[in-house]
Amino acid sequence: MDTDFIDIGTVEDVPVRGSRLVKTPDATIAIFKTMEGQIFAIEDKCPHLSGPLSQGIVHGNRVTCPLHNLVIDLANGQADGPGGGPNGKCVKTFPIEIMDGRILLKPFDVPSEKVA
Amino acid sequence: MPQRQKLVIVGNGMAPGRMLEELLKRSPRAYDITIFNAEPRVNYDRIMLSPVLSAEKTFEDIIIHDDDWYAANDITLHKGKRVARIDRDAKVVEAEDGTAASYDRLVLATGSSPFIIPVPGHDLPGVLAYRDLDDVDAMVEAAEHGGKAVVIGGGLLGLEAAAGLQMRGMDVTVIHLMPTLMERQLDTAAGHLLRQAVEARGIKVLTEANTQSITEKDGKVAGVQIEDGRLLPADIVVMAVGIKPSSGIAKDAGLTVGRGISVDDTLCTSDPAVSAVGECVEHRGMCYGLVAPLYEMAKTLAANLAGEEASYTGSVTSTKLKVTGINLFSAGDFADAEGREEIVLRDASNGVYRRLVLEDNRIVGAVLYGDVADGAWFFDLIKRSTDISEMRDTVIFGQGFAGGTPLDPTAAVAALPDDGEICGCNGICKGTIVEAIGELGLKDVEGVRMHTKASASCGSCTGLVEQLLTLSLGDDYDPAGVPPMCGCTDLGHGDVRRLIVAKNLKTIPDVMQELEWTSSCGCAKCRPALNYYLLATWPGEYTDDNQSRFINERVHANIQKDGTYSVVPRMWGGITSADELRAIADVTDKFNVPTVKVTGGQRIDLLGIQKEDLPAVWADLNAAGLVSGHAYGKALRTVKTCVGTDWCRFGTQDSTGFGIRIEKFMWGSWTPAKVKMAVSGCPRNCSEATCKDVGVICVDSGYEIHFAGAAGLEIKGTVVLGHASTEDEALEIIVAVTQLYREQAYYLERIHKWAARVGVDTVREQIMDDVERRKALFERFCYSQKFSQIDPWAERVQGDQAHEFMPLADLTRMQAAE
Ligand SMILES: Cc1cc2nc3c(=O)[nH]c(=O)nc-3n(C[C@H](O)[C@H](O)[C@H](O)COP(=O)(O)OP(=O)(O)OC[C@H]3O[C@@H](n4cnc5c(N)ncnc54)[C@H](O)[C@@H]3O)c2cc1C
Ligand code: SF4
Ligand code: FES
């Protein structure tokens, strides 16, 4: 296993169609669980005016921002609509692995990947 | 086939766009067409830039002709190429980058450019105009950083820009040179109402303010210096002070140019091979800045290019302000002049103002504020110059009253002649729409929009189009059923509510399955609505789905712009005590609450609380007996009271006691939208009961019960529901009307909207005349209350939903996870 992955809790800990937070020194990360039980990790910060996405309504693989209803794809962090939301910015997503019902998260930037 | 003539168009705005549609309709293959456009994009609906700015629409939504359209019609569009020169002898135009095209016929449609006041600093980065998509993009970008915006100019464009920037989260000030906003369209009184409405949304307005200079810091704009010495800090400045026709290239080419490019009634310039259309034109001394006249010109020009005879003789214009929630219409001319008279109607309590200017018993100008439904009718009377002497006494009340026509809303439209205009932007008449509905079998507004263009531009005539549908199709047109709840279904709210009962559907997945939802788990629009419908239909049986509630209702507090929450405990009837205040003060200290505010609903709001702290805050408040005020819910909010017979020398009944009784009886019930109530001890109405969802005015003989008021985006006085002689009877009526609303309204529909939809009279019949029914409604409400009167704060203090308030993991100190 990649040593950068950190065990943050169990799949059960996250409510279905809901989310929980993981605080890190760089960012607050929202861990989402969809209706189908899929887990996603994405920065808790809307590209529009930084709304806490964790507080939104989850539907399908998407979440609607609680502040002004931007819809964000949990898988790639992209906003709905032409150009992918405000100025084409998207939300940062984080790698996740599930092992024996536990969620492993890679919360920190791997410098070489951080190009743009 | 003869060699096709070459048509070259300079500028690709709304006027030539419409001209091409008309031309292609008349003679599709007459010309070989080339367009040059300085903007690097296709033709779009410029007037809809404001909804794009306010994020109510996207650019894709407002495109008129996409790339496929140009390809399909074999038109060459040079995007991003500005024509620099016209050589009339060689009949060639040339763009800045050297691209050239020769023409047999040339059309100039260069529109206009924003006027920039040449004060010092006008060319600093951060000073923007408001004309095209690039300007909107620049404003949106700036708004992302929040901060302050100053809009110079309080006309149509300036106000739309201000409203958009404000909705994007900026702190906006409008400065206007004149004493009255939109003074070109409005008189002083309407300007004043408009100013109030603009200020009510949090936009500051400074009138009679002359910009002296724009100040600089770090190479970009820092503020606006006004002549009277005030300095307004600004991160961006938007200048919207007017436009001037773009006629530079025409002038350079030696064409006759006045204020704009001079044209005759066939839209021909001083050179017979060159025509001009749109805002760049001066026709009979007039330059226009609205689309309706430009579309008329476009039609005339298209006919001429197609070899038909047609002429344009000028237009009367009307304006609507496109700011959601503000209704304003003005048409014609209303300057004071010799021999002119006016008729004015003011109904301040309903926020209605109307003014008609008459000359020789004919209406020459009209200003409507608040209720603009009669705009089309007045505009028609102006354009036709109809003699109104016979209906002079009633004309101001609108078509419903004038000339004895009955008060049915569709009667107004029914009475319009076939050539009466419905859609001002596109110049579409009633006859055209009715014909299209009949011949093409159109069933809804979307269809009419697609086939006739009526209501396709600014959309303000949508209501009239709906009435024409009702008129043409009768019962076959079901406006309520037409708009689907959301993208996941074709069914409207009414159908879904009905089917939930008819098919005995008891869970959200059941509804989605049975009613064939197209998405697997709905969306943020339908899920909260379904959750409410099921809760209201099956009390005690349905288990509330927390994940289908908007965050505020999920965590029982109001989310704020920075992600913190606000907490509002209940203060029954606005009465509090030393103990309660002490508990609030202690919580404020203990949790470092940054802001404590007294609300309009007579209670205290603690703002800026961290989500993790909510359960602890509630525990402390609970300990002092304070419970959730549901300030976050589609639920009963407050019952505002005055001191009534307890203290007031005018009080006729115990208004405080009754208010508390209502609140204790009804708290906790979920409703389609928020519900606010008030009880006043006498008609002096200190608790402002007549703008509430339900209000009570105590009188000597008992209780006058009002409902269907509003004081938010819309302002509306209540209507009287009925009279009760005892407090018990009054309570029964109030509870019954709320229950009827809970059972019938669409999610997010306030009481006044519901009442307008189903009819105030039908509500009155069911509650006041049919006592059996009233009692049954009352009983159903009481039953559902059994399951709702549980303090959600206390439940969470006990540990319910604890996961909501605790992070899953805290990695701020790296090792913490293990
Ligand atoms: C924000 C906003 C809101 C508005 N709201 C309303 C409203 O509610 N109701 C209403 O009736 N009207 C409204 N208007 C006005 C309306 O949009 C204009 O009247 C209309 O768009 C003018 O059409 P046009 O074709 O004459 O010019 P434009 O649409 O301005 O098009 C001119 C085009 O020509 C291009 N051009 C200029 N010079 C050259 C050149 N030398 N070579 C090549 N291309 C060139 C320009 O780049 C531009 O794209 C609004 C305008 C704005 C900006
Ligand atoms: S509404 Fe009447 S009773 Fe109540 S405080 Fe005002 S004046 Fe007194
Ligand atoms: S902050 Fe997310 S939509 Fe505005």
PDB file of C-alpha atoms and ligand atoms in Angstrom, chain A residues 45-53 64-72 86, chain B residues 167-168 561, ligand 3:
ATOM      1  CA  LYS A  45     -14.899  24.637  -0.959  1.00  0.00           C
ATOM      2  CA  CYS A  46     -17.143  25.696  -3.814  1.00  0.00           C
ATOM      3  CA  PRO A  47     -15.367  27.343  -6.759  1.00  0.00           C
ATOM      4  CA  HIS A  48     -18.018  30.073  -6.759  1.00  0.00           C
ATOM      5  CA  LEU A  49     -17.815  31.831  -3.384  1.00  0.00           C
ATOM      6  CA  SER A  50     -16.210  29.110  -1.295  1.00  0.00           C
ATOM      7  CA  GLY A  51     -19.475  27.592  -0.025  1.00  0.00           C
ATOM      8  CA  PRO A  52     -19.016  24.468   2.158  1.00  0.00           C
ATOM      9  CA  LEU A  53     -19.980  21.716  -0.299  1.00  0.00           C
ATOM     10  CA  THR A  64     -25.584  21.011  -4.964  1.00  0.00           C
ATOM     11  CA  CYS A  65     -23.752  23.837  -3.171  1.00  0.00           C
ATOM     12  CA  PRO A  66     -25.796  25.149  -0.229  1.00  0.00           C
ATOM     13  CA  LEU A  67     -25.042  28.806  -0.918  1.00  0.00           C
ATOM     14  CA  HIS A  68     -26.068  29.434  -4.528  1.00  0.00           C
ATOM     15  CA  ASN A  69     -26.886  26.010  -5.966  1.00  0.00           C
ATOM     16  CA  LEU A  70     -23.918  25.322  -8.187  1.00  0.00           C
ATOM     17  CA  VAL A  71     -23.921  21.576  -8.975  1.00  0.00           C
ATOM     18  CA  ILE A  72     -20.540  19.852  -8.609  1.00  0.00           C
ATOM     19  CA  PRO A  86     -17.160  30.068 -12.666  1.00  0.00           C
TER      20      PRO A  86
ATOM     21  CA  MET B 167     -26.441  38.990  -6.423  1.00  0.00           C
ATOM     22  CA  ARG B 168     -22.873  37.878  -7.073  1.00  0.00           C
ATOM     23  CA  LYS B 561     -22.059  33.195   3.722  1.00  0.00           C
TER      24      LYS B 561
HETATM   25  S1  FES C   3     -20.525  29.323  -3.163  1.00  0.00           S
HETATM   26 FE1  FES C   3     -21.172  27.535  -4.142  1.00  0.00          FE
HETATM   27  S2  FES C   3     -22.660  28.227  -5.535  1.00  0.00           S
HETATM   28 FE2  FES C   3     -21.984  30.090  -4.589  1.00  0.00          FE
END
